[in-house]
Structures are given as C-alpha cells and as structure tokens.
Amino acid sequence: AQSVAQPEDQVNVAEGNPLTVKCTYSVSGNPYLFWYVQYPNRGLQFLLKYITGDNLVKGSYGFEAEFNKSQTSFHLKKPSALVSDSALYFCAVRGFGKLIFGAGTRLAVHP
Amino acid sequence: EAGVAQSPRYKIIEKRQSVAFWCNPISGHATLYWYQQILGQGPKLLIQFQNNGVVDDSQLPKDRFSAERLKGVDSTLKIQPAKLEDSAVYLCASSLVVGGSTYEQYFGPGTRLTVT
C-alpha cells in the first residue's frame, strides 16, 4: 500500500540553525514525492518535488530535500532556519493516481 | 495570476443540516480536487475532476456527500445531512494535468466547517 510517514509531530529549532523535517514513504514503483507547507488559516503551498534525477532537490524559500531510495526517505532541509518558517509541513507521495499526505510536522523556529 | 478561490471561509451548522462549498480553480487548470482535512491529519482526497468528469471519487461518502463541476470550471461540494464527524477543513486544489502526476497542485485557503 502507498503511504507516507512523518515520525515527528513537532520539530523545534533555533533561528539560524539548520533544520530537518523527516519523511519516509512506501510506494510500489518509482516514487513521486512532494513537500507542502501550510500557514495558519491558509491552504497548502507547494515547496518542492522529486520526480527523477538528482537526489537533492531545491525548492522555494531556500528549502531543499534529499531523496534516499535505500532508506525510502525524503527529508526536508534548510541550512539556516527563520522564525517565519514556523508552519505545518506535509510530505506527500503520488499513489494510485492521487496524492497521499502524511499527518504533518509542526515546525517551530525560536528567535 | 489569481489563485484558487473558495467560499465561504467558515461555516457553522447543526448536525443533519446541509451545507455547500464553492471553488473556483486557477484559470486553465483542467483538474480539480476536493480534500477533507481533519484536525491533526493530512488532507484526504474526496473527489477529483478532469474538466467536468469525475476521475476518482472512491473516498467520497456518497450517501451524504456530492460534488459537481458544471462547465468544467467552478465546482460545488455539498454535504446533506451533516454529521459531527464532518467537522474539518475542506480544501479545493487544481492542477494542469490529469492526476497531477508530476505537476504540483495549487490549493485554495479552505473552508472550515464546524458541525454542532
């Protein structure tokens, strides 16, 4: 079955420090992977996607994600966190022709 | 470029009442999606349209939920009668191609439904 797991409900990081939000997936065939961000009272915004090619994918707002096929992971990263990065982050995988979302990870960046 | 528009933003109804949500996708986007996002969970696809045809409605509770996309543009999602467990945010999204397999989906701000 196609699924996505985000093992951390919340990630806390100090401003200026690197951040990582974890995601693992289970899918048959080649994975199409996505990261979205959700700010309060707003819809989801697309950050980046992995379809094929380089394992390191660069996206919006300085975010990047590393695809690791052997570990079936697609972790979201940023070298230096900003307070404005505080939001809810969702990993998603395309399965059965639809996007299957994880439960989300709340990122809190402290000044 | 205008984004995905949804209305209303908030709705409070009593159980057994009916409610309808409206969505206007990004111009030119053939594919439209309705998602249900329960608090603390990721969005779950309810129904997917390409133009005015249904591509996937396998997770739509058809005994109470219905959706239409007349003329392949705007869409309406209806719940009748509502249950307490329908309390959630209803998100509309659109994308350029069927299934959005490699194209990202663009989401509207959502409608927060509270059923009392």
Coordinates of C-alpha atoms in Angstrom, one line a residue:
Chain A
A1 CA 0.0 0.0 0.0
Q2 CA 1.1 3.5 -0.7
S3 CA 1.8 5.5 2.4
V4 CA 3.8 8.4 3.9
A5 CA 5.1 8.7 7.5
Q6 CA 6.2 11.8 9.3
P7 CA 7.6 10.5 12.5
E8 CA 7.8 13.8 14.4
D9 CA 4.7 15.7 15.4
Q10 CA 6.8 18.8 16.1
V11 CA 10.3 20.0 15.4
N12 CA 11.9 22.8 17.4
V13 CA 14.9 24.7 16.2
A14 CA 16.6 27.9 17.0
E15 CA 16.7 30.7 14.3
G16 CA 19.9 30.4 12.3
N17 CA 20.4 26.7 12.9
P18 CA 19.8 24.1 10.2
L19 CA 16.5 22.3 10.2
T20 CA 15.4 18.8 9.1
V21 CA 11.8 17.6 8.8
K22 CA 11.7 13.8 8.3
C23 CA 9.6 11.8 5.8
T24 CA 9.6 8.2 4.9
Y25 CA 7.4 6.6 2.2
S26 CA 6.2 3.3 1.0
V27 CA 5.2 3.0 -2.7
S28 CA 5.4 0.4 -5.5
G29 CA 7.3 1.6 -8.5
N30 CA 9.1 4.9 -8.8
P31 CA 8.1 7.4 -6.2
Y32 CA 6.9 10.9 -7.0
L33 CA 7.4 12.9 -3.8
F34 CA 6.3 16.3 -2.7
W35 CA 6.6 18.8 0.2
Y36 CA 3.9 21.3 1.0
V37 CA 3.8 24.0 3.7
Q38 CA 0.6 25.2 5.5
Y39 CA 0.5 28.5 7.3
P40 CA -2.4 29.3 9.7
N41 CA -5.8 29.8 8.0
R42 CA -4.2 29.3 4.6
G43 CA -4.2 26.4 2.1
L44 CA -1.2 24.3 1.4
Q45 CA 1.7 25.8 -0.6
F46 CA 3.9 23.8 -2.8
L47 CA 7.6 23.7 -1.8
L48 CA 9.3 21.2 -4.0
K49 CA 9.1 17.8 -5.7
Y50 CA 11.2 14.8 -6.6
I51 CA 10.3 13.0 -9.9
T52 CA 13.6 11.8 -11.2
G53 CA 17.2 12.9 -11.4
D54 CA 19.4 14.4 -8.7
N55 CA 18.7 13.2 -5.2
L56 CA 19.0 16.7 -3.8
V57 CA 16.0 18.8 -4.9
K58 CA 15.9 22.5 -4.4
G59 CA 12.7 24.4 -3.8
S60 CA 11.1 27.6 -2.7
Y61 CA 12.2 29.8 0.2
G62 CA 15.6 28.2 0.5
F63 CA 14.3 24.7 1.2
E64 CA 15.7 21.5 -0.2
A65 CA 15.0 17.8 0.2
E66 CA 17.2 14.8 -0.1
F67 CA 15.8 11.6 -1.8
N68 CA 17.3 8.4 -0.4
K69 CA 16.0 5.3 -2.2
S70 CA 17.7 2.8 0.0
Q71 CA 16.2 4.3 3.1
T72 CA 12.9 5.3 1.4
S73 CA 13.2 8.7 2.8
F74 CA 12.6 12.3 1.6
H75 CA 13.7 14.6 4.3
L76 CA 13.2 18.4 4.1
K77 CA 16.1 20.6 5.0
K78 CA 17.1 24.2 5.2
P79 CA 20.6 25.4 6.1
S80 CA 19.5 28.3 8.3
A81 CA 16.0 28.5 9.8
L82 CA 14.0 31.7 10.0
V83 CA 11.2 32.4 12.5
S84 CA 8.9 32.9 9.5
D85 CA 9.5 29.3 8.6
S86 CA 7.3 28.3 11.5
A87 CA 4.4 26.4 10.0
L88 CA 2.9 22.9 9.3
Y89 CA 4.8 20.8 6.8
F90 CA 3.3 17.9 4.8
C91 CA 5.1 15.3 2.9
A92 CA 3.1 13.6 0.1
V93 CA 3.6 10.7 -2.3
R94 CA 1.7 10.0 -5.5
G95 CA 0.0 6.7 -5.3
F96 CA -3.0 5.2 -7.2
G97 CA -3.1 8.4 -9.2
K98 CA -3.6 10.6 -6.2
L99 CA -1.5 12.5 -3.6
I100 CA -1.3 10.7 -0.3
F101 CA -0.3 13.0 2.5
G102 CA 1.4 12.4 5.8
A103 CA -0.1 13.7 9.0
G104 CA 2.2 16.7 9.1
T105 CA 5.0 18.0 11.2
R106 CA 4.8 21.3 13.0
L107 CA 8.0 23.3 12.8
A108 CA 8.6 25.9 15.5
V109 CA 11.6 28.2 15.0
H110 CA 12.5 30.2 18.1
P111 CA 14.3 33.6 18.0
Chain B
E1 CA -2.1 35.0 -11.6
A2 CA -5.1 34.6 -9.3
G3 CA -5.1 31.6 -7.0
V4 CA -7.7 29.0 -6.2
A5 CA -10.7 30.8 -4.6
Q6 CA -13.0 29.2 -2.1
S7 CA -16.1 30.3 -0.2
P8 CA -17.3 30.6 2.5
R9 CA -14.1 30.6 4.6
Y10 CA -16.0 29.5 7.7
K11 CA -19.3 27.7 8.3
I12 CA -21.1 26.6 11.4
I13 CA -24.1 24.3 11.1
E14 CA -26.1 21.9 13.3
K15 CA -26.0 18.2 12.6
R16 CA -28.5 17.0 10.0
Q17 CA -28.4 20.3 8.2
S18 CA -27.0 20.7 4.7
V19 CA -24.1 22.9 3.6
A20 CA -22.4 23.7 0.3
F21 CA -18.9 24.9 -0.6
W22 CA -17.8 26.6 -3.7
C23 CA -14.4 26.5 -5.5
N24 CA -13.1 28.4 -8.5
P25 CA -9.8 26.9 -9.7
I26 CA -6.9 28.7 -11.4
S27 CA -7.8 29.6 -15.0
G28 CA -6.8 26.9 -17.4
H29 CA -6.4 24.2 -14.8
A30 CA -8.3 21.1 -16.1
T31 CA -8.0 19.1 -12.9
L32 CA -9.8 20.0 -9.7
Y33 CA -9.7 18.2 -6.4
W34 CA -11.6 18.4 -3.1
Y35 CA -9.9 17.3 0.1
Q36 CA -11.0 16.9 3.6
Q37 CA -8.5 17.8 6.3
I38 CA -9.5 16.7 9.8
L39 CA -7.6 18.5 12.6
G40 CA -4.2 16.8 13.2
Q41 CA -4.3 14.9 9.9
G42 CA -3.1 15.4 6.4
P43 CA -5.6 16.2 3.6
K44 CA -7.5 13.2 2.3
L45 CA -8.8 13.3 -1.3
L46 CA -12.6 13.2 -1.6
I47 CA -13.1 13.6 -5.3
Q48 CA -11.1 14.5 -8.4
F49 CA -12.4 16.0 -11.6
Q50 CA -10.9 16.4 -15.0
N51 CA -12.9 19.2 -16.8
N52 CA -16.4 18.2 -15.8
G53 CA -15.9 14.5 -15.5
V54 CA -15.2 12.5 -12.3
V55 CA -11.8 10.8 -12.3
D56 CA -11.8 9.4 -8.7
D57 CA -14.5 9.6 -6.1
S58 CA -13.6 6.4 -4.3
Q59 CA -13.2 8.1 -0.9
L60 CA -16.3 10.3 -1.2
P61 CA -19.1 9.2 1.3
K62 CA -21.7 9.2 -1.4
D63 CA -24.6 8.7 0.9
R64 CA -24.2 12.3 2.2
F65 CA -21.6 14.0 0.0
S66 CA -22.0 15.1 -3.6
A67 CA -19.9 17.3 -5.9
E68 CA -20.3 18.7 -9.3
R69 CA -18.2 20.7 -11.7
L70 CA -20.5 22.1 -14.3
K71 CA -18.9 23.5 -17.5
G72 CA -15.5 22.3 -16.3
V73 CA -14.7 25.4 -14.3
D74 CA -16.3 26.1 -10.9
S75 CA -17.2 23.3 -8.5
T76 CA -19.5 22.8 -5.6
L77 CA -19.2 20.3 -2.8
K78 CA -22.3 19.5 -0.8
I79 CA -23.0 17.7 2.5
Q80 CA -26.5 16.6 3.3
P81 CA -27.2 15.7 6.1
A82 CA -24.1 16.7 8.0
K83 CA -22.7 14.7 10.9
L84 CA -20.5 15.8 13.8
E85 CA -17.5 13.9 12.2
D86 CA -17.7 16.1 9.1
S87 CA -16.2 18.9 11.1
A88 CA -13.0 19.6 9.1
V89 CA -11.3 22.0 6.7
Y90 CA -12.4 21.4 3.1
L91 CA -9.7 22.2 0.6
C92 CA -10.0 22.7 -3.1
A93 CA -7.0 22.4 -5.3
S94 CA -6.3 22.5 -9.1
S95 CA -3.5 21.4 -11.4
L96 CA -2.7 21.5 -15.0
V97 CA -3.0 17.8 -16.0
V98 CA -5.0 14.8 -15.0
G99 CA -3.9 13.3 -11.7
G100 CA -1.2 15.9 -11.3
S101 CA 1.3 13.2 -11.5
T102 CA 4.3 15.4 -12.0
Y103 CA 2.6 18.8 -11.7
E104 CA 2.1 20.4 -8.4
Q105 CA -1.4 21.1 -7.1
Y106 CA -2.4 24.6 -6.1
F107 CA -4.6 24.9 -3.0
G108 CA -7.2 27.3 -2.0
P109 CA -7.5 28.7 1.6
G110 CA -10.1 26.2 2.6
T111 CA -13.5 26.3 4.2
R112 CA -13.5 25.4 7.9
L113 CA -16.7 23.6 8.8
T114 CA -17.9 23.1 12.3
V115 CA -20.9 20.8 12.9
T116 CA -22.5 21.2 16.3

